[in-house]
mmCIF file of C-alpha atoms and ligand atoms in Angstrom:
data_model
loop_
_atom_site.group_PDB
_atom_site.id
_atom_site.type_symbol
_atom_site.label_atom_id
_atom_site.label_comp_id
_atom_site.label_asym_id
_atom_site.label_seq_id
_atom_site.Cartn_x
_atom_site.Cartn_y
_atom_site.Cartn_z
ATOM 1 C CA UNK A 1 -12.228 -18.917 10.332
ATOM 2 C CA UNK A 2 -13.409 -15.935 8.315
ATOM 3 C CA UNK A 3 -14.261 -12.897 10.390
ATOM 4 C CA UNK A 4 -17.552 -11.510 9.221
ATOM 5 C CA UNK A 5 -17.073 -7.964 10.472
ATOM 6 C CA UNK A 6 -13.933 -6.026 9.690
ATOM 7 C CA UNK A 7 -12.760 -2.525 10.355
ATOM 8 C CA UNK A 8 -10.130 -0.934 8.131
ATOM 9 C CA UNK A 9 -9.018 2.642 8.405
ATOM 10 C CA UNK A 10 -12.146 3.438 10.385
ATOM 11 C CA UNK A 11 -14.529 1.826 7.862
ATOM 12 C CA UNK A 12 -16.662 -1.094 9.057
ATOM 13 C CA UNK A 13 -17.232 -3.870 6.535
ATOM 14 C CA UNK A 14 -19.688 -6.703 7.016
ATOM 15 C CA UNK A 15 -19.314 -9.849 4.965
ATOM 16 C CA UNK A 16 -22.829 -9.482 3.538
ATOM 17 C CA UNK A 17 -21.976 -5.992 2.324
ATOM 18 C CA UNK A 18 -19.171 -7.384 0.189
ATOM 19 C CA UNK A 19 -20.124 -10.925 -0.923
ATOM 20 C CA UNK A 20 -23.566 -11.536 -2.469
ATOM 21 C CA UNK A 21 -23.683 -14.649 -4.613
ATOM 22 C CA UNK A 22 -26.996 -14.035 -6.324
ATOM 23 C CA UNK A 23 -26.501 -10.382 -7.065
ATOM 24 C CA UNK A 24 -25.329 -9.863 -10.667
ATOM 25 C CA UNK A 25 -23.701 -6.539 -9.752
ATOM 26 C CA UNK A 26 -21.425 -8.386 -7.298
ATOM 27 C CA UNK A 27 -18.577 -10.760 -8.161
ATOM 28 C CA UNK A 28 -16.626 -10.897 -4.889
ATOM 29 C CA UNK A 29 -15.979 -14.449 -3.656
ATOM 30 C CA UNK A 30 -15.567 -15.836 -0.139
ATOM 31 C CA UNK A 31 -11.885 -16.449 -0.775
ATOM 32 C CA UNK A 32 -11.384 -12.801 -1.745
ATOM 33 C CA UNK A 33 -13.330 -11.604 1.274
ATOM 34 C CA UNK A 34 -11.084 -13.707 3.504
ATOM 35 C CA UNK A 35 -8.087 -11.611 2.422
ATOM 36 C CA UNK A 36 -9.570 -8.205 3.207
ATOM 37 C CA UNK A 37 -8.045 -6.719 6.320
ATOM 38 C CA UNK A 38 -5.033 -9.046 6.500
ATOM 39 C CA UNK A 39 -2.800 -6.118 5.482
ATOM 40 C CA UNK A 40 0.461 -8.017 4.947
ATOM 41 C CA UNK A 41 2.096 -4.657 4.258
ATOM 42 C CA UNK A 42 1.629 -3.635 7.886
ATOM 43 C CA UNK A 43 3.536 -6.602 9.316
ATOM 44 C CA UNK A 44 7.082 -5.543 10.068
ATOM 45 C CA UNK A 45 8.417 -9.124 9.975
ATOM 46 C CA UNK A 46 6.736 -10.090 6.720
ATOM 47 C CA UNK A 47 8.644 -9.648 3.453
ATOM 48 C CA UNK A 48 5.968 -7.231 2.167
ATOM 49 C CA UNK A 49 6.207 -5.103 5.324
ATOM 50 C CA UNK A 50 10.014 -5.273 5.341
ATOM 51 C CA UNK A 51 10.075 -4.037 1.744
ATOM 52 C CA UNK A 52 7.567 -1.262 2.457
ATOM 53 C CA UNK A 53 9.728 -0.056 5.322
ATOM 54 C CA UNK A 54 12.878 -0.169 3.165
ATOM 55 C CA UNK A 55 11.194 2.002 0.525
ATOM 56 C CA UNK A 56 10.033 4.375 3.259
ATOM 57 C CA UNK A 57 13.652 4.620 4.425
ATOM 58 C CA UNK A 58 14.834 5.466 0.910
ATOM 59 C CA UNK A 59 12.312 8.299 0.595
ATOM 60 C CA UNK A 60 12.980 9.545 4.126
ATOM 61 C CA UNK A 61 16.719 9.627 3.489
ATOM 62 C CA UNK A 62 16.419 11.402 0.135
ATOM 63 C CA UNK A 63 13.587 13.809 0.839
ATOM 64 C CA UNK A 64 14.061 14.593 4.500
ATOM 65 C CA UNK A 65 10.803 13.051 5.624
ATOM 66 C CA UNK A 66 8.665 15.122 3.238
ATOM 67 C CA UNK A 67 6.720 12.126 1.936
ATOM 68 C CA UNK A 68 3.604 11.513 3.999
ATOM 69 C CA UNK A 69 2.706 7.842 4.317
ATOM 70 C CA UNK A 70 -0.699 6.203 4.230
ATOM 71 C CA UNK A 71 -1.084 2.468 4.704
ATOM 72 C CA UNK A 72 -4.496 1.982 6.265
ATOM 73 C CA UNK A 73 -6.921 3.317 3.672
ATOM 74 C CA UNK A 74 -9.926 1.058 3.130
ATOM 75 C CA UNK A 75 -9.728 -0.972 -0.126
ATOM 76 C CA UNK A 76 -13.449 -0.488 -0.839
ATOM 77 C CA UNK A 77 -13.650 2.532 -3.118
ATOM 78 C CA UNK A 78 -16.108 4.035 -5.561
ATOM 79 C CA UNK A 79 -15.939 3.406 -9.285
ATOM 80 C CA UNK A 80 -15.366 7.138 -9.528
ATOM 81 C CA UNK A 81 -12.256 7.011 -7.336
ATOM 82 C CA UNK A 82 -10.839 3.866 -8.913
ATOM 83 C CA UNK A 83 -11.452 4.853 -12.544
ATOM 84 C CA UNK A 84 -13.077 8.223 -13.340
ATOM 85 C CA UNK A 85 -10.876 10.359 -11.115
ATOM 86 C CA UNK A 86 -7.750 8.971 -12.786
ATOM 87 C CA UNK A 87 -9.223 9.395 -16.278
ATOM 88 C CA UNK A 88 -9.687 5.717 -17.118
ATOM 89 C CA UNK A 89 -11.880 5.777 -20.262
ATOM 90 C CA UNK A 90 -15.460 4.499 -20.040
ATOM 91 C CA UNK A 91 -14.712 1.508 -22.292
ATOM 92 C CA UNK A 92 -11.339 0.514 -20.767
ATOM 93 C CA UNK A 93 -11.032 -3.253 -20.110
ATOM 94 C CA UNK A 94 -9.952 -2.740 -16.522
ATOM 95 C CA UNK A 95 -13.507 -1.569 -15.734
ATOM 96 C CA UNK A 96 -15.042 -4.893 -16.794
ATOM 97 C CA UNK A 97 -16.509 -7.448 -14.402
ATOM 98 C CA UNK A 98 -13.963 -9.817 -15.905
ATOM 99 C CA UNK A 99 -11.030 -7.799 -14.574
ATOM 100 C CA UNK A 100 -12.279 -6.062 -11.431
ATOM 101 C CA UNK A 101 -14.092 -7.145 -8.276
ATOM 102 C CA UNK A 102 -17.332 -5.193 -7.980
ATOM 103 C CA UNK A 103 -19.197 -4.924 -4.696
ATOM 104 C CA UNK A 104 -22.082 -3.253 -6.517
ATOM 105 C CA UNK A 105 -22.371 -1.177 -9.682
ATOM 106 C CA UNK A 106 -20.803 1.874 -7.955
ATOM 107 C CA UNK A 107 -18.276 0.226 -5.650
ATOM 108 C CA UNK A 108 -15.179 -1.893 -6.268
ATOM 109 C CA UNK A 109 -12.276 -3.408 -4.402
ATOM 110 C CA UNK A 110 -9.575 -1.011 -5.603
ATOM 111 C CA UNK A 111 -7.547 -2.483 -8.448
ATOM 112 C CA UNK A 112 -4.704 -0.030 -7.842
ATOM 113 C CA UNK A 113 -3.561 2.426 -5.222
ATOM 114 C CA UNK A 114 -4.009 5.169 -7.840
ATOM 115 C CA UNK A 115 -7.620 5.185 -6.572
ATOM 116 C CA UNK A 116 -6.408 7.498 -3.776
ATOM 117 C CA UNK A 117 -4.453 10.006 -5.875
ATOM 118 C CA UNK A 118 -7.233 12.499 -6.522
ATOM 119 C CA UNK A 119 -8.436 12.812 -2.966
ATOM 120 C CA UNK A 120 -4.947 13.225 -1.533
ATOM 121 C CA UNK A 121 -4.094 15.872 -4.134
ATOM 122 C CA UNK A 122 -7.333 17.649 -3.302
ATOM 123 C CA UNK A 123 -6.390 17.612 0.357
ATOM 124 C CA UNK A 124 -3.255 19.535 -0.618
ATOM 125 C CA UNK A 125 -0.585 16.867 -0.228
ATOM 126 C CA UNK A 126 2.453 17.343 -2.444
ATOM 127 C CA UNK A 127 4.577 14.342 -1.457
ATOM 128 C CA UNK A 128 2.852 11.095 -0.521
ATOM 129 C CA UNK A 129 3.142 7.315 -0.487
ATOM 130 C CA UNK A 130 0.056 5.098 -0.313
ATOM 131 C CA UNK A 131 0.505 1.408 0.405
ATOM 132 C CA UNK A 132 -2.358 -1.059 0.299
ATOM 133 C CA UNK A 133 -3.850 -4.348 -0.791
ATOM 134 C CA UNK A 134 -5.288 -4.261 -4.325
ATOM 135 C CA UNK A 135 -7.580 -6.752 -6.042
ATOM 136 C CA UNK A 136 -7.701 -8.024 -9.623
ATOM 137 C CA UNK A 137 -9.402 -10.927 -11.330
ATOM 138 C CA UNK A 138 -6.636 -12.656 -13.225
ATOM 139 C CA UNK A 139 -5.124 -15.875 -14.432
ATOM 140 C CA UNK A 140 -3.229 -18.243 -12.106
ATOM 141 C CA UNK A 141 0.529 -18.706 -12.153
ATOM 142 C CA UNK A 142 3.572 -18.152 -9.960
ATOM 143 C CA UNK A 143 3.536 -14.346 -10.264
ATOM 144 C CA UNK A 144 -0.231 -13.629 -10.300
ATOM 145 C CA UNK A 145 -2.576 -13.663 -7.341
ATOM 146 C CA UNK A 146 -5.968 -11.921 -7.121
ATOM 147 C CA UNK A 147 -4.868 -9.888 -4.100
ATOM 148 C CA UNK A 148 -1.501 -8.180 -3.991
ATOM 149 C CA UNK A 149 0.081 -5.034 -2.601
ATOM 150 C CA UNK A 150 1.048 -1.802 -4.263
ATOM 151 C CA UNK A 151 2.763 1.368 -3.208
ATOM 152 C CA UNK A 152 1.785 4.578 -4.931
ATOM 153 C CA UNK A 153 4.063 7.584 -4.841
ATOM 154 C CA UNK A 154 3.170 11.096 -5.931
ATOM 155 C CA UNK A 155 5.305 14.210 -5.978
ATOM 156 C CA UNK A 156 3.977 17.638 -6.946
ATOM 157 C CA UNK A 157 6.300 20.462 -8.055
ATOM 158 C CA UNK A 158 5.619 24.170 -8.097
ATOM 159 C CA UNK A 159 6.894 26.416 -10.943
ATOM 160 C CA UNK A 160 9.667 27.748 -8.708
ATOM 161 C CA UNK A 161 11.157 24.260 -8.755
ATOM 162 C CA UNK A 162 11.365 23.639 -12.506
ATOM 163 C CA UNK A 163 11.757 27.142 -13.964
ATOM 164 C CA UNK A 164 15.390 27.566 -12.858
ATOM 165 C CA UNK A 165 16.275 24.262 -14.572
ATOM 166 C CA UNK A 166 15.534 25.707 -18.018
ATOM 167 C CA UNK A 167 13.657 22.495 -18.882
ATOM 168 C CA UNK A 168 9.990 22.404 -19.752
ATOM 169 C CA UNK A 169 7.856 21.213 -16.844
ATOM 170 C CA UNK A 170 7.153 17.746 -18.269
ATOM 171 C CA UNK A 171 10.780 16.937 -19.037
ATOM 172 C CA UNK A 172 11.768 18.217 -15.628
ATOM 173 C CA UNK A 173 9.271 15.923 -13.883
ATOM 174 C CA UNK A 174 10.100 12.922 -16.087
ATOM 175 C CA UNK A 175 13.829 13.316 -15.418
ATOM 176 C CA UNK A 176 13.304 13.647 -11.683
ATOM 177 C CA UNK A 177 10.976 10.630 -11.655
ATOM 178 C CA UNK A 178 13.410 8.317 -13.429
ATOM 179 C CA UNK A 179 16.261 9.497 -11.265
ATOM 180 C CA UNK A 180 14.290 8.822 -8.067
ATOM 181 C CA UNK A 181 13.157 5.369 -9.139
ATOM 182 C CA UNK A 182 16.548 4.341 -10.471
ATOM 183 C CA UNK A 183 17.985 5.373 -7.128
ATOM 184 C CA UNK A 184 15.375 3.282 -5.371
ATOM 185 C CA UNK A 185 15.995 0.267 -7.622
ATOM 186 C CA UNK A 186 19.754 0.523 -7.106
ATOM 187 C CA UNK A 187 19.256 0.785 -3.370
ATOM 188 C CA UNK A 188 17.012 -2.271 -3.313
ATOM 189 C CA UNK A 189 18.718 -4.460 -5.894
ATOM 190 C CA UNK A 190 22.255 -3.333 -6.495
ATOM 191 C CA UNK A 191 23.204 -5.116 -9.686
ATOM 192 C CA UNK A 192 20.002 -6.713 -11.038
ATOM 193 C CA UNK A 193 19.292 -6.280 -14.777
ATOM 194 C CA UNK A 194 16.638 -3.626 -15.411
ATOM 195 C CA UNK A 195 15.154 -1.741 -18.326
ATOM 196 C CA UNK A 196 12.697 1.128 -18.933
ATOM 197 C CA UNK A 197 9.864 0.507 -21.376
ATOM 198 C CA UNK A 198 7.575 3.206 -22.791
ATOM 199 C CA UNK A 199 3.940 2.431 -22.129
ATOM 200 C CA UNK A 200 0.466 3.893 -21.741
ATOM 201 C CA UNK A 201 -1.531 4.710 -18.630
ATOM 202 C CA UNK A 202 -4.651 6.887 -18.738
ATOM 203 C CA UNK A 203 -3.381 8.975 -15.813
ATOM 204 C CA UNK A 204 0.173 9.760 -16.910
ATOM 205 C CA UNK A 205 1.859 11.117 -20.017
ATOM 206 C CA UNK A 206 4.552 10.199 -20.811
ATOM 207 C CA UNK A 207 4.317 6.797 -19.106
ATOM 208 C CA UNK A 208 7.004 4.234 -18.360
ATOM 209 C CA UNK A 209 7.393 0.773 -16.917
ATOM 210 C CA UNK A 210 10.389 -0.613 -15.119
ATOM 211 C CA UNK A 211 11.144 -4.264 -15.790
ATOM 212 C CA UNK A 212 13.492 -6.583 -13.927
ATOM 213 C CA UNK A 213 14.970 -9.840 -15.202
ATOM 214 C CA UNK A 214 13.685 -12.709 -13.033
ATOM 215 C CA UNK A 215 13.112 -16.452 -13.550
ATOM 216 C CA UNK A 216 14.425 -16.099 -17.116
ATOM 217 C CA UNK A 217 11.854 -13.459 -18.031
ATOM 218 C CA UNK A 218 11.452 -9.699 -17.987
ATOM 219 C CA UNK A 219 8.941 -8.921 -15.242
ATOM 220 C CA UNK A 220 7.127 -5.618 -14.879
ATOM 221 C CA UNK A 221 7.591 -4.257 -11.367
ATOM 222 C CA UNK A 222 6.319 -0.718 -11.570
ATOM 223 C CA UNK A 223 4.423 1.761 -13.695
ATOM 224 C CA UNK A 224 4.961 5.486 -13.575
ATOM 225 C CA UNK A 225 4.835 8.745 -15.463
ATOM 226 C CA UNK A 226 4.111 12.444 -15.464
ATOM 227 C CA UNK A 227 0.629 13.026 -14.071
ATOM 228 C CA UNK A 228 -1.981 14.142 -16.600
ATOM 229 C CA UNK A 229 -2.536 17.860 -16.197
ATOM 230 C CA UNK A 230 -6.300 17.286 -16.095
ATOM 231 C CA UNK A 231 -5.973 15.396 -12.798
ATOM 232 C CA UNK A 232 -4.056 18.270 -11.224
ATOM 233 C CA UNK A 233 -6.487 20.821 -12.622
ATOM 234 C CA UNK A 234 -9.557 19.000 -11.300
ATOM 235 C CA UNK A 235 -8.034 18.791 -7.850
ATOM 236 C CA UNK A 236 -7.051 22.403 -7.441
ATOM 237 C CA UNK A 237 -3.376 22.101 -8.466
ATOM 238 C CA UNK A 238 -3.566 23.870 -11.812
ATOM 239 C CA UNK A 239 -0.158 25.544 -11.856
ATOM 240 C CA UNK A 240 1.783 22.481 -10.799
ATOM 241 C CA UNK A 241 3.419 19.511 -12.440
ATOM 242 C CA UNK A 242 3.636 16.086 -10.815
ATOM 243 C CA UNK A 243 4.935 12.570 -11.210
ATOM 244 C CA UNK A 244 3.402 9.357 -9.960
ATOM 245 C CA UNK A 245 4.417 5.733 -9.692
ATOM 246 C CA UNK A 246 2.751 2.520 -8.596
ATOM 247 C CA UNK A 247 4.905 -0.420 -7.698
ATOM 248 C CA UNK A 248 3.989 -4.043 -7.081
ATOM 249 C CA UNK A 249 5.432 -5.092 -3.742
ATOM 250 C CA UNK A 250 5.101 -8.869 -4.251
ATOM 251 C CA UNK A 251 7.051 -8.825 -7.477
ATOM 252 C CA UNK A 252 9.859 -6.770 -6.025
ATOM 253 C CA UNK A 253 9.894 -8.954 -2.920
ATOM 254 C CA UNK A 254 9.995 -12.145 -5.006
ATOM 255 C CA UNK A 255 13.187 -10.943 -6.627
ATOM 256 C CA UNK A 256 14.762 -9.525 -3.457
ATOM 257 C CA UNK A 257 14.076 -12.487 -1.202
ATOM 258 C CA UNK A 258 14.137 -15.145 -3.968
ATOM 259 C CA UNK A 259 10.567 -16.182 -3.203
ATOM 260 C CA UNK A 260 9.622 -18.427 -6.126
ATOM 261 C CA UNK A 261 5.809 -18.393 -5.866
ATOM 262 C CA UNK A 262 3.454 -15.543 -4.996
ATOM 263 C CA UNK A 263 1.236 -17.839 -2.884
ATOM 264 C CA UNK A 264 4.022 -18.157 -0.324
ATOM 265 C CA UNK A 265 3.349 -14.621 0.958
ATOM 266 C CA UNK A 266 0.029 -15.815 2.386
ATOM 267 C CA UNK A 267 1.434 -18.744 4.371
ATOM 268 C CA UNK A 268 1.140 -18.586 8.126
ATOM 269 C CA UNK A 269 3.410 -21.657 8.352
ATOM 270 C CA UNK A 270 6.347 -20.912 10.670
ATOM 271 C CA UNK A 271 8.706 -22.487 8.164
ATOM 272 C CA UNK A 272 7.964 -19.451 6.000
ATOM 273 C CA UNK A 273 7.308 -16.646 8.462
ATOM 274 C CA UNK A 274 10.276 -17.410 10.726
ATOM 275 C CA UNK A 275 12.729 -16.790 7.891
ATOM 276 C CA UNK A 276 12.122 -13.038 7.817
ATOM 277 C CA UNK A 277 12.627 -10.303 10.317
ATOM 278 C CA UNK A 278 12.151 -6.563 10.463
ATOM 279 C CA UNK A 279 14.821 -4.482 8.768
ATOM 280 C CA UNK A 280 16.431 -7.438 7.032
ATOM 281 C CA UNK A 281 15.965 -6.790 3.371
ATOM 282 C CA UNK A 282 16.958 -9.444 0.886
ATOM 283 C CA UNK A 283 17.612 -12.401 3.194
ATOM 284 C CA UNK A 284 17.311 -15.276 0.718
ATOM 285 C CA UNK A 285 14.316 -17.497 1.254
ATOM 286 C CA UNK A 286 15.251 -21.101 1.829
ATOM 287 C CA UNK A 287 12.482 -23.291 0.341
ATOM 288 C CA UNK A 288 11.623 -25.700 3.140
ATOM 289 C CA UNK A 289 10.799 -28.397 0.691
ATOM 290 C CA UNK A 290 9.545 -28.815 -2.818
ATOM 291 C CA UNK A 291 6.554 -31.060 -3.080
ATOM 292 C CA UNK A 292 5.741 -32.667 -6.400
ATOM 293 C CA UNK A 293 3.155 -30.988 -8.637
ATOM 294 C CA UNK A 294 0.274 -32.966 -10.066
ATOM 295 C CA UNK A 295 -1.135 -32.060 -13.479
ATOM 296 C CA UNK A 296 -4.723 -32.547 -14.602
ATOM 297 C CA UNK A 297 -5.971 -31.678 -18.052
ATOM 298 C CA UNK A 298 -9.530 -30.812 -18.963
ATOM 299 C CA UNK A 299 -11.037 -30.051 -22.357
ATOM 300 C CA UNK A 300 -14.320 -28.373 -23.141
ATOM 301 C CA UNK A 301 -16.218 -26.496 -25.831
ATOM 302 C CA UNK A 302 -16.401 -22.872 -24.786
ATOM 303 C CA UNK A 303 -19.303 -20.468 -25.254
ATOM 304 C CA UNK A 304 -19.239 -16.738 -26.072
ATOM 305 C CA UNK A 305 -19.103 -15.643 -22.456
ATOM 306 C CA UNK A 306 -16.215 -17.916 -21.481
ATOM 307 C CA UNK A 307 -13.134 -16.178 -20.057
ATOM 308 C CA UNK A 308 -9.979 -17.557 -18.522
ATOM 309 C CA UNK A 309 -10.435 -15.315 -15.471
ATOM 310 C CA UNK A 310 -13.841 -16.878 -14.784
ATOM 311 C CA UNK A 311 -12.320 -20.325 -15.085
ATOM 312 C CA UNK A 312 -9.557 -19.392 -12.651
ATOM 313 C CA UNK A 313 -12.095 -18.014 -10.172
ATOM 314 C CA UNK A 314 -13.947 -21.344 -10.185
ATOM 315 C CA UNK A 315 -10.730 -23.334 -9.769
ATOM 316 C CA UNK A 316 -9.536 -21.114 -6.938
ATOM 317 C CA UNK A 317 -12.922 -21.330 -5.233
ATOM 318 C CA UNK A 318 -12.436 -25.099 -4.999
ATOM 319 C CA UNK A 319 -8.704 -25.636 -4.695
ATOM 320 C CA UNK A 320 -7.666 -22.329 -3.100
ATOM 321 C CA UNK A 321 -3.905 -22.012 -2.824
ATOM 322 C CA UNK A 322 -3.427 -25.673 -3.814
ATOM 323 C CA UNK A 323 -3.599 -24.552 -7.432
ATOM 324 C CA UNK A 324 -0.303 -23.341 -8.786
ATOM 325 C CA UNK A 325 -1.082 -22.716 -12.438
ATOM 326 C CA UNK A 326 -3.941 -22.867 -14.928
ATOM 327 C CA UNK A 327 -2.639 -22.857 -18.470
ATOM 328 C CA UNK A 328 -4.221 -23.146 -21.904
ATOM 329 C CA UNK A 329 -2.354 -25.942 -23.687
ATOM 330 C CA UNK A 330 -4.571 -26.553 -26.710
ATOM 331 C CA UNK A 331 -7.114 -24.583 -28.633
ATOM 332 C CA UNK A 332 -8.904 -25.493 -31.894
ATOM 333 C CA UNK A 333 -12.054 -24.784 -33.903
ATOM 334 C CA UNK A 334 -14.366 -27.316 -35.462
ATOM 335 C CA UNK A 335 -17.741 -26.687 -37.116
ATOM 336 C CA UNK A 336 -17.961 -23.202 -35.629
ATOM 337 C CA UNK A 337 -17.192 -24.379 -32.095
ATOM 338 C CA UNK A 338 -14.042 -23.704 -30.093
ATOM 339 C CA UNK A 339 -12.390 -26.237 -27.850
ATOM 340 C CA UNK A 340 -9.965 -25.355 -25.072
ATOM 341 C CA UNK A 341 -7.752 -27.700 -23.159
ATOM 342 C CA UNK A 342 -6.442 -26.387 -19.833
ATOM 343 C CA UNK A 343 -3.736 -27.943 -17.732
ATOM 344 C CA UNK A 344 -4.169 -27.382 -14.001
ATOM 345 C CA UNK A 345 -1.105 -27.780 -11.796
ATOM 346 C CA UNK A 346 -1.900 -28.690 -8.201
ATOM 347 C CA UNK A 347 0.810 -28.346 -5.614
ATOM 348 C CA UNK A 348 0.804 -27.532 -1.933
ATOM 349 C CA UNK A 349 3.444 -25.220 -0.523
ATOM 350 C CA UNK A 350 3.401 -27.104 2.764
ATOM 351 C CA UNK A 351 2.909 -30.829 2.237
ATOM 352 C CA UNK A 352 2.462 -33.682 -0.224
ATOM 353 C CA UNK A 353 -1.010 -34.011 -1.684
ATOM 354 C CA UNK A 354 -2.574 -37.450 -1.976
ATOM 355 C CA UNK A 355 -3.992 -38.797 -5.250
ATOM 356 C CA UNK A 356 -7.421 -39.094 -3.649
ATOM 357 C CA UNK A 357 -7.370 -35.457 -2.599
ATOM 358 C CA UNK A 358 -6.389 -34.249 -6.052
ATOM 359 C CA UNK A 359 -8.891 -36.468 -7.820
ATOM 360 C CA UNK A 360 -11.613 -35.105 -5.587
ATOM 361 C CA UNK A 361 -10.596 -31.504 -6.304
ATOM 362 C CA UNK A 362 -10.479 -32.178 -10.024
ATOM 363 C CA UNK A 363 -13.898 -33.843 -9.954
ATOM 364 C CA UNK A 364 -15.344 -30.772 -8.240
ATOM 365 C CA UNK A 365 -13.614 -28.492 -10.701
ATOM 366 C CA UNK A 366 -15.099 -30.422 -13.633
ATOM 367 C CA UNK A 367 -18.592 -30.250 -12.132
ATOM 368 C CA UNK A 368 -18.480 -26.561 -11.326
ATOM 369 C CA UNK A 369 -16.815 -25.538 -14.557
ATOM 370 C CA UNK A 370 -19.742 -27.207 -16.286
ATOM 371 C CA UNK A 371 -22.490 -25.808 -14.067
ATOM 372 C CA UNK A 372 -21.130 -22.287 -13.477
ATOM 373 C CA UNK A 373 -19.531 -21.545 -16.839
ATOM 374 C CA UNK A 374 -22.016 -23.455 -19.018
ATOM 375 C CA UNK A 375 -19.317 -25.089 -21.089
ATOM 376 C CA UNK A 376 -19.533 -28.608 -22.503
ATOM 377 C CA UNK A 377 -16.875 -30.990 -21.227
ATOM 378 C CA UNK A 378 -15.305 -33.221 -23.820
HETATM 379 N N1 LIG B 1 -1.829 2.216 -11.326
HETATM 380 C C1 LIG B 1 -0.859 1.617 -12.240
HETATM 381 C C2 LIG B 1 -1.011 0.110 -12.189
HETATM 382 O O1 LIG B 1 -1.591 -0.404 -11.282
HETATM 383 C C3 LIG B 1 0.554 1.990 -11.869
HETATM 384 C C4 LIG B 1 0.833 3.453 -12.009
HETATM 385 C C5 LIG B 1 0.682 4.314 -10.943
HETATM 386 C C6 LIG B 1 1.248 3.958 -13.218
HETATM 387 C C7 LIG B 1 0.961 5.669 -11.071
HETATM 388 C C8 LIG B 1 1.517 5.300 -13.386
HETATM 389 C C9 LIG B 1 1.368 6.149 -12.291
HETATM 390 O O2 LIG B 1 -0.553 -0.606 -13.064
#
């Protein structure tokens, strides 16, 4: 059952405030609403909570408890907090209705914990960690889910800290940042293969990503960098330098606990939950069974407004966590029209699905893809 009134960090949220089907400024679905307030990161016996606590321990041990921790800040934030305050440009894709869940034109479900940086800096904090659920419209596969958990870390330095080093402020912060995160990664993973990649974020410069080798691929697990001076200036910290990072807890936990599919984190099935307990980092998950996947292909002529994220939202709305992957397998043009063929993998984490059940889901998917996305089935 979906609770229709929630309270998170002192903020009351009614379902009707967040989900409005016929309002074009709103694209939050029932299935997204049902995740708000679950706060997996605050469960000490859940892999996400266990990992959060292990990262807390690392920072406590290395910084003598200086990092202040927040893990109950409401995920409904203003567009200003989520984007403007961290200098995301007006035309950046992450602001689109295709990428972000909007409650109305001014309010979103935060797409990153960076949404809280500015306010906490303004309040004068110099060392903080913010953990929370974040929301992104995205494609469907084993490492992507529209709700996941991030931990943000920010450290602010005063001139007295970097001047004696002889380094310029930016190099000083960048060196300290990489050292801290490498220490964290070593503490969590020991010998896993990792690499730093230079990247771009609107809020940091220089910016880096840390990648870890998992399931035969390099997987991004965190973004970080030296905070843009403009953010410090706007929040009353003009003479300082700072670093920031944002790490994806699911992805780290998948590697640490060998959890093969991101949907598993949401299971309430005892066969999953009973395998983890507080303080035990990196106990290997023992898959209780692998049920066979079932593949269904569908082809259609797309229109100009078609996006894969919209398709995935429709599929998830019908099949929920029974859908494992939605993948484009063919794509061609003919007489100015474009055809896409998608392969949908259905698989339950808990049981075998019957043919009837899958056929029914697929029939619904075909109908709604046609009616909601205005594409022409082939
Ligand atoms: N907010 C970024 C993301 O979600 C991560 C990040 C945080 C990068 C802080 C740099 C600094 O991808």
